[in-house]
Amino acid sequence: MNNKRKIQLNWSREAVVYQIYPRSFKDSNNDGIGDLQGIIDKLDYLNDGTEKSLGIGAIWLSPIYKSPMVDFGYDISDYMDIDSQYGSLETFNKLIKEAHKRNIKVIMDFVANHTSSKHPWFMDSRSSKTNPKRDWYIWKDPKPDGSPPNNWLSVFGGSAWTLDKTTNQYYLHSFLPEQPDLNWRNNEVKKAMEKVLEFWIHRGADGFRSDAAYHLIKDDQLRDDPPNPTYKGVKNSYKGLIHTYSQGRPEALETMNTFCSILGLHKDKYMVSEAYLDIPEMSKLYKACSNNLHAPFNFNLISLPWDAKLIRKHIDDFEASLSKIDWPNYVLGNHDKPRVVTRVGEKRARLLAMLLFTLRGMPFVYYGDEIGMKNEDIPLGKQKDLVGNRLTANRDGERTPMQWDESVHAGFSIVKPWLPVGEKYKDVNVKKELSDPISMLRLYRQLIHYRANSYVLLRGSYRSLDLGDNHVFAYLRELGDEKVLVILNFSKDEESVSFPYQKANVIYTTNREKENKIVNLKKITLAPYQGYVLEVKG
Ligand code: NOJ
């Protein structure tokens, strides 16, 4: 690394965000479950101010609030307290202090679409039709034949309605029956949730990841969702309907704007919202907040096929769709999707890491992806993700304990962890990879630090290049006279390409090669799945 300049990062555009699944990061109190003190103990690994650490600028914590854990925290029973499995409000204060000391911002999960069915609000709401909290959730009479009020489906399978015997009405749940949907058309709900945002902002939270943002508001007439004419799979599958009325309503955008206006009352806040969308739908979400403190996640790199042309097209189209003030982001993995190495293999995952850190915008990293952790196959009887056990794909595989070292339980805990540690942990772990010059961790660290020290990567423009090669994707990042050229070979074969430039310095390559070597761009040959980051002269 040559570039020693220290740039003051504008965190909500320039930080690398690292997602922590708190249950699986580090267990400090020997109960087999990760916790907040465990995260504090590992903050130096994430950023100790030197290039020995990963160098990220923000952490996003999956939910740590009080919860019956039916959906591991995405079912909240108290928005203003920490679950005792993870610590207390005091530990949270300490986490904020220690994170901020290291220039790490803290993003909280904001689960606004639904509460736990054990939340006192829902317990009150279900108790009688006249309870003051009745309208805080969405209740409806059965149809005359006793069936649910409409055809809406739960994302996790089956009807989105459950009949509650106490009052013989159905309540709506876009996810599990244990996650009843709040009624965002009710003003008291809005006020109560605004207080939640204020509560965490006052405790030092820097931003929020808005869960299930697209679901927040449903059609006021509860009209049936139309069938999906292109779907040929099993009956009652979520994909069998087009969710015109049960999600993505224009009013959801107004709600997002309310969140942003709260953020806008405070300095330097940011919100990213969860919705799996194509470019036109993302564009709508970009427009949701009038104060530009928000971006939707771009998850498309997770789902696009392995095809250089399609990936280039997506990035070009996405860039073209953004207004001057919209800020892009990219994601390779999270706690709901199979890990990147499992999806594409290790060599390709290295190439994607290079893509992630050299594109314009905010990169999101899922814990463990930086060391190349894989999904584990958890046998049926041992699975913990109820969503998977009951309904769709099990998500335990991507949530196994962080692999810190080769000691028993991978250094995550000294007792048996809540999920088994990865089979390959003796080879794939932080300690080992820190001293391995060609490890995935080394590549991540180098790219993250290079990016943090490079004005052109942080603030420069993006322009993809026509090479007449279907397998190589190359783009320029430019700022003033500076040019960084990224060349990525998506092919399993060697590929040669040429550029209208003479020479360039090799900053990084995914393959073992000496840094700062000069290459001739008139003809450059890339090994299978090789990527280059180059500084172009002239
Ligand atoms: C999206 C979260 O990422 C997922 O883990 C959760 O199950 C659903 N929202 C419901 O909250």
PDB file of C-alpha atoms in Angstrom, residues 33-208:
ATOM      1  CA  ILE A  33     -24.951 -17.279  22.122  1.00  0.00           C
ATOM      2  CA  GLY A  34     -23.140 -14.206  20.824  1.00  0.00           C
ATOM      3  CA  ASP A  35     -23.693 -10.963  22.731  1.00  0.00           C
ATOM      4  CA  LEU A  36     -22.936  -7.236  22.834  1.00  0.00           C
ATOM      5  CA  GLN A  37     -19.880  -7.612  25.067  1.00  0.00           C
ATOM      6  CA  GLY A  38     -18.582 -10.122  22.518  1.00  0.00           C
ATOM      7  CA  ILE A  39     -18.958  -7.492  19.804  1.00  0.00           C
ATOM      8  CA  ILE A  40     -17.133  -4.936  21.978  1.00  0.00           C
ATOM      9  CA  ASP A  41     -14.303  -7.427  22.489  1.00  0.00           C
ATOM     10  CA  LYS A  42     -13.899  -7.744  18.730  1.00  0.00           C
ATOM     11  CA  LEU A  43     -14.148  -4.094  17.703  1.00  0.00           C
ATOM     12  CA  ASP A  44     -10.391  -3.846  17.246  1.00  0.00           C
ATOM     13  CA  TYR A  45     -10.585  -6.597  14.650  1.00  0.00           C
ATOM     14  CA  LEU A  46     -13.081  -4.444  12.747  1.00  0.00           C
ATOM     15  CA  ASN A  47     -11.181  -1.180  13.030  1.00  0.00           C
ATOM     16  CA  ASP A  48      -8.308  -0.372  15.356  1.00  0.00           C
ATOM     17  CA  GLY A  49      -7.217   2.594  13.276  1.00  0.00           C
ATOM     18  CA  THR A  50      -4.440   0.653  11.572  1.00  0.00           C
ATOM     19  CA  GLU A  51      -4.231  -1.426   8.419  1.00  0.00           C
ATOM     20  CA  LYS A  52      -3.897  -4.561  10.508  1.00  0.00           C
ATOM     21  CA  SER A  53      -7.637  -4.412  11.149  1.00  0.00           C
ATOM     22  CA  LEU A  54     -10.420  -4.827   8.609  1.00  0.00           C
ATOM     23  CA  GLY A  55     -10.966  -1.075   8.398  1.00  0.00           C
ATOM     24  CA  ILE A  56     -14.764  -0.902   8.195  1.00  0.00           C
ATOM     25  CA  GLY A  57     -16.538   2.357   9.087  1.00  0.00           C
ATOM     26  CA  ALA A  58     -19.911   1.175  10.387  1.00  0.00           C
ATOM     27  CA  ILE A  59     -21.592  -1.872  11.853  1.00  0.00           C
ATOM     28  CA  TRP A  60     -25.207  -2.817  11.313  1.00  0.00           C
ATOM     29  CA  LEU A  61     -26.570  -4.954  14.119  1.00  0.00           C
ATOM     30  CA  SER A  62     -29.379  -7.373  13.330  1.00  0.00           C
ATOM     31  CA  PRO A  63     -32.025  -6.920  16.069  1.00  0.00           C
ATOM     32  CA  ILE A  64     -30.849  -6.977  19.683  1.00  0.00           C
ATOM     33  CA  TYR A  65     -34.146  -5.941  21.275  1.00  0.00           C
ATOM     34  CA  LYS A  66     -36.218  -7.957  23.709  1.00  0.00           C
ATOM     35  CA  SER A  67     -37.770 -10.794  21.766  1.00  0.00           C
ATOM     36  CA  PRO A  68     -39.245 -14.296  22.098  1.00  0.00           C
ATOM     37  CA  MET A  69     -36.780 -15.127  19.271  1.00  0.00           C
ATOM     38  CA  VAL A  70     -39.262 -16.953  17.074  1.00  0.00           C
ATOM     39  CA  ASP A  71     -37.580 -15.110  14.174  1.00  0.00           C
ATOM     40  CA  PHE A  72     -34.387 -14.408  16.157  1.00  0.00           C
ATOM     41  CA  GLY A  73     -35.129 -10.815  17.026  1.00  0.00           C
ATOM     42  CA  TYR A  74     -37.258  -9.842  14.031  1.00  0.00           C
ATOM     43  CA  ASP A  75     -40.168 -10.415  16.433  1.00  0.00           C
ATOM     44  CA  ILE A  76     -39.802  -7.639  18.998  1.00  0.00           C
ATOM     45  CA  SER A  77     -41.642  -7.587  22.311  1.00  0.00           C
ATOM     46  CA  ASP A  78     -40.027  -4.377  23.604  1.00  0.00           C
ATOM     47  CA  TYR A  79     -38.513  -1.854  21.203  1.00  0.00           C
ATOM     48  CA  MET A  80     -36.787   0.052  23.984  1.00  0.00           C
ATOM     49  CA  ASP A  81     -34.857  -2.680  25.716  1.00  0.00           C
ATOM     50  CA  ILE A  82     -32.024  -5.066  24.904  1.00  0.00           C
ATOM     51  CA  ASP A  83     -32.725  -8.781  25.110  1.00  0.00           C
ATOM     52  CA  SER A  84     -31.008 -10.201  28.196  1.00  0.00           C
ATOM     53  CA  GLN A  85     -29.363 -12.872  25.999  1.00  0.00           C
ATOM     54  CA  TYR A  86     -27.393 -10.064  24.355  1.00  0.00           C
ATOM     55  CA  GLY A  87     -26.765  -7.747  27.316  1.00  0.00           C
ATOM     56  CA  SER A  88     -28.441  -4.658  28.704  1.00  0.00           C
ATOM     57  CA  LEU A  89     -28.887  -0.987  27.919  1.00  0.00           C
ATOM     58  CA  GLU A  90     -25.641  -0.402  29.847  1.00  0.00           C
ATOM     59  CA  THR A  91     -23.770  -2.811  27.561  1.00  0.00           C
ATOM     60  CA  PHE A  92     -25.329  -1.040  24.597  1.00  0.00           C
ATOM     61  CA  ASN A  93     -24.055   2.330  25.896  1.00  0.00           C
ATOM     62  CA  LYS A  94     -20.616   0.817  26.221  1.00  0.00           C
ATOM     63  CA  LEU A  95     -20.795  -0.579  22.696  1.00  0.00           C
ATOM     64  CA  ILE A  96     -21.663   2.853  21.314  1.00  0.00           C
ATOM     65  CA  LYS A  97     -18.823   4.457  23.248  1.00  0.00           C
ATOM     66  CA  GLU A  98     -16.248   1.888  22.202  1.00  0.00           C
ATOM     67  CA  ALA A  99     -17.415   1.848  18.583  1.00  0.00           C
ATOM     68  CA  HIS A 100     -17.345   5.620  18.285  1.00  0.00           C
ATOM     69  CA  LYS A 101     -13.899   5.703  19.868  1.00  0.00           C
ATOM     70  CA  ARG A 102     -12.749   3.640  16.882  1.00  0.00           C
ATOM     71  CA  ASN A 103     -14.631   5.727  14.297  1.00  0.00           C
ATOM     72  CA  ILE A 104     -17.183   2.978  13.823  1.00  0.00           C
ATOM     73  CA  LYS A 105     -20.766   4.151  13.363  1.00  0.00           C
ATOM     74  CA  VAL A 106     -23.631   1.979  14.632  1.00  0.00           C
ATOM     75  CA  ILE A 107     -26.693   1.138  12.542  1.00  0.00           C
ATOM     76  CA  MET A 108     -29.636  -0.480  14.343  1.00  0.00           C
ATOM     77  CA  ASP A 109     -32.262  -2.709  12.794  1.00  0.00           C
ATOM     78  CA  PHE A 110     -35.638  -0.956  12.743  1.00  0.00           C
ATOM     79  CA  VAL A 111     -38.414  -3.538  12.512  1.00  0.00           C
ATOM     80  CA  ALA A 112     -41.433  -1.344  11.922  1.00  0.00           C
ATOM     81  CA  ASN A 113     -43.765  -3.536   9.881  1.00  0.00           C
ATOM     82  CA  HIS A 114     -44.585  -5.944  12.692  1.00  0.00           C
ATOM     83  CA  THR A 115     -44.088  -6.666  16.374  1.00  0.00           C
ATOM     84  CA  SER A 116     -43.961  -9.973  18.207  1.00  0.00           C
ATOM     85  CA  SER A 117     -47.347 -11.462  19.067  1.00  0.00           C
ATOM     86  CA  LYS A 118     -46.019 -11.255  22.657  1.00  0.00           C
ATOM     87  CA  HIS A 119     -45.614  -7.481  22.473  1.00  0.00           C
ATOM     88  CA  PRO A 120     -47.930  -5.857  25.076  1.00  0.00           C
ATOM     89  CA  TRP A 121     -49.440  -3.772  22.241  1.00  0.00           C
ATOM     90  CA  PHE A 122     -50.618  -6.901  20.456  1.00  0.00           C
ATOM     91  CA  MET A 123     -51.695  -8.644  23.649  1.00  0.00           C
ATOM     92  CA  ASP A 124     -53.911  -5.623  24.374  1.00  0.00           C
ATOM     93  CA  SER A 125     -55.066  -5.428  20.784  1.00  0.00           C
ATOM     94  CA  ARG A 126     -56.174  -9.049  20.613  1.00  0.00           C
ATOM     95  CA  SER A 127     -57.939  -8.934  24.009  1.00  0.00           C
ATOM     96  CA  SER A 128     -61.183  -7.352  22.702  1.00  0.00           C
ATOM     97  CA  LYS A 129     -62.634  -5.515  19.733  1.00  0.00           C
ATOM     98  CA  THR A 130     -62.995  -2.385  21.843  1.00  0.00           C
ATOM     99  CA  ASN A 131     -59.512  -2.283  23.304  1.00  0.00           C
ATOM    100  CA  PRO A 132     -57.858   1.102  22.585  1.00  0.00           C
ATOM    101  CA  LYS A 133     -55.002  -0.754  20.867  1.00  0.00           C
ATOM    102  CA  ARG A 134     -57.343  -2.786  18.623  1.00  0.00           C
ATOM    103  CA  ASP A 135     -56.684  -0.551  15.624  1.00  0.00           C
ATOM    104  CA  TRP A 136     -52.898  -0.699  16.117  1.00  0.00           C
ATOM    105  CA  TYR A 137     -52.977  -3.964  14.143  1.00  0.00           C
ATOM    106  CA  ILE A 138     -55.006  -5.052  11.119  1.00  0.00           C
ATOM    107  CA  TRP A 139     -58.131  -7.002  12.097  1.00  0.00           C
ATOM    108  CA  LYS A 140     -60.891  -8.163   9.812  1.00  0.00           C
ATOM    109  CA  ASP A 141     -63.954 -10.418   9.924  1.00  0.00           C
ATOM    110  CA  PRO A 142     -63.833 -13.790   8.193  1.00  0.00           C
ATOM    111  CA  LYS A 143     -65.635 -14.123   4.874  1.00  0.00           C
ATOM    112  CA  PRO A 144     -69.142 -15.620   5.251  1.00  0.00           C
ATOM    113  CA  ASP A 145     -67.676 -19.116   4.713  1.00  0.00           C
ATOM    114  CA  GLY A 146     -65.174 -18.501   7.512  1.00  0.00           C
ATOM    115  CA  SER A 147     -62.172 -18.131   5.197  1.00  0.00           C
ATOM    116  CA  PRO A 148     -59.601 -15.284   5.433  1.00  0.00           C
ATOM    117  CA  PRO A 149     -60.660 -11.777   4.333  1.00  0.00           C
ATOM    118  CA  ASN A 150     -58.589 -11.890   1.117  1.00  0.00           C
ATOM    119  CA  ASN A 151     -55.992 -13.952  -0.766  1.00  0.00           C
ATOM    120  CA  TRP A 152     -52.855 -12.291   0.593  1.00  0.00           C
ATOM    121  CA  LEU A 153     -49.978 -14.615   1.360  1.00  0.00           C
ATOM    122  CA  SER A 154     -47.283 -14.536   4.013  1.00  0.00           C
ATOM    123  CA  VAL A 155     -43.740 -14.139   2.674  1.00  0.00           C
ATOM    124  CA  PHE A 156     -42.939 -17.239   4.702  1.00  0.00           C
ATOM    125  CA  GLY A 157     -45.766 -19.259   3.121  1.00  0.00           C
ATOM    126  CA  GLY A 158     -49.487 -19.838   3.650  1.00  0.00           C
ATOM    127  CA  SER A 159     -52.182 -17.243   4.229  1.00  0.00           C
ATOM    128  CA  ALA A 160     -51.152 -13.856   5.632  1.00  0.00           C
ATOM    129  CA  TRP A 161     -54.165 -14.048   7.965  1.00  0.00           C
ATOM    130  CA  THR A 162     -54.605 -15.973  11.215  1.00  0.00           C
ATOM    131  CA  LEU A 163     -57.956 -16.336  12.948  1.00  0.00           C
ATOM    132  CA  ASP A 164     -57.828 -15.287  16.578  1.00  0.00           C
ATOM    133  CA  LYS A 165     -60.384 -17.176  18.630  1.00  0.00           C
ATOM    134  CA  THR A 166     -60.757 -14.481  21.330  1.00  0.00           C
ATOM    135  CA  THR A 167     -62.706 -12.176  19.035  1.00  0.00           C
ATOM    136  CA  ASN A 168     -63.230 -14.433  16.007  1.00  0.00           C
ATOM    137  CA  GLN A 169     -61.472 -12.011  13.689  1.00  0.00           C
ATOM    138  CA  TYR A 170     -58.414 -12.509  11.504  1.00  0.00           C
ATOM    139  CA  TYR A 171     -55.232 -10.505  12.004  1.00  0.00           C
ATOM    140  CA  LEU A 172     -52.720  -9.799   9.262  1.00  0.00           C
ATOM    141  CA  HIS A 173     -49.095 -10.976   9.323  1.00  0.00           C
ATOM    142  CA  SER A 174     -46.890 -10.507   6.266  1.00  0.00           C
ATOM    143  CA  PHE A 175     -44.404 -12.912   7.886  1.00  0.00           C
ATOM    144  CA  LEU A 176     -44.970 -15.492  10.672  1.00  0.00           C
ATOM    145  CA  PRO A 177     -48.240 -15.598  12.648  1.00  0.00           C
ATOM    146  CA  GLU A 178     -46.035 -14.636  15.628  1.00  0.00           C
ATOM    147  CA  GLN A 179     -45.247 -11.359  13.779  1.00  0.00           C
ATOM    148  CA  PRO A 180     -48.539  -9.440  13.496  1.00  0.00           C
ATOM    149  CA  ASP A 181     -48.385  -6.406  11.171  1.00  0.00           C
ATOM    150  CA  LEU A 182     -48.785  -2.991  12.738  1.00  0.00           C
ATOM    151  CA  ASN A 183     -51.395  -0.704  11.236  1.00  0.00           C
ATOM    152  CA  TRP A 184     -49.373   2.189   9.865  1.00  0.00           C
ATOM    153  CA  ARG A 185     -52.559   4.057   8.984  1.00  0.00           C
ATOM    154  CA  ASN A 186     -53.058   4.601  12.707  1.00  0.00           C
ATOM    155  CA  ASN A 187     -51.506   7.841  14.007  1.00  0.00           C
ATOM    156  CA  GLU A 188     -50.790   6.481  17.461  1.00  0.00           C
ATOM    157  CA  VAL A 189     -48.686   3.717  15.887  1.00  0.00           C
ATOM    158  CA  LYS A 190     -46.725   6.346  13.990  1.00  0.00           C
ATOM    159  CA  LYS A 191     -46.150   8.387  17.150  1.00  0.00           C
ATOM    160  CA  ALA A 192     -45.103   5.327  19.160  1.00  0.00           C
ATOM    161  CA  MET A 193     -42.609   4.248  16.521  1.00  0.00           C
ATOM    162  CA  GLU A 194     -41.214   7.753  16.125  1.00  0.00           C
ATOM    163  CA  LYS A 195     -40.425   7.585  19.826  1.00  0.00           C
ATOM    164  CA  VAL A 196     -38.526   4.355  19.177  1.00  0.00           C
ATOM    165  CA  LEU A 197     -36.302   6.088  16.635  1.00  0.00           C
ATOM    166  CA  GLU A 198     -35.721   9.010  19.004  1.00  0.00           C
ATOM    167  CA  PHE A 199     -34.928   6.639  21.855  1.00  0.00           C
ATOM    168  CA  TRP A 200     -32.058   4.963  19.971  1.00  0.00           C
ATOM    169  CA  ILE A 201     -30.812   8.185  18.417  1.00  0.00           C
ATOM    170  CA  HIS A 202     -30.500   9.653  21.909  1.00  0.00           C
ATOM    171  CA  ARG A 203     -28.583   6.557  22.940  1.00  0.00           C
ATOM    172  CA  GLY A 204     -26.098   7.190  20.164  1.00  0.00           C
ATOM    173  CA  ALA A 205     -27.349   5.172  17.185  1.00  0.00           C
ATOM    174  CA  ASP A 206     -26.087   6.657  13.911  1.00  0.00           C
ATOM    175  CA  GLY A 207     -28.519   5.046  11.555  1.00  0.00           C
ATOM    176  CA  PHE A 208     -31.150   2.416  10.915  1.00  0.00           C
TER     177      PHE A 208
END
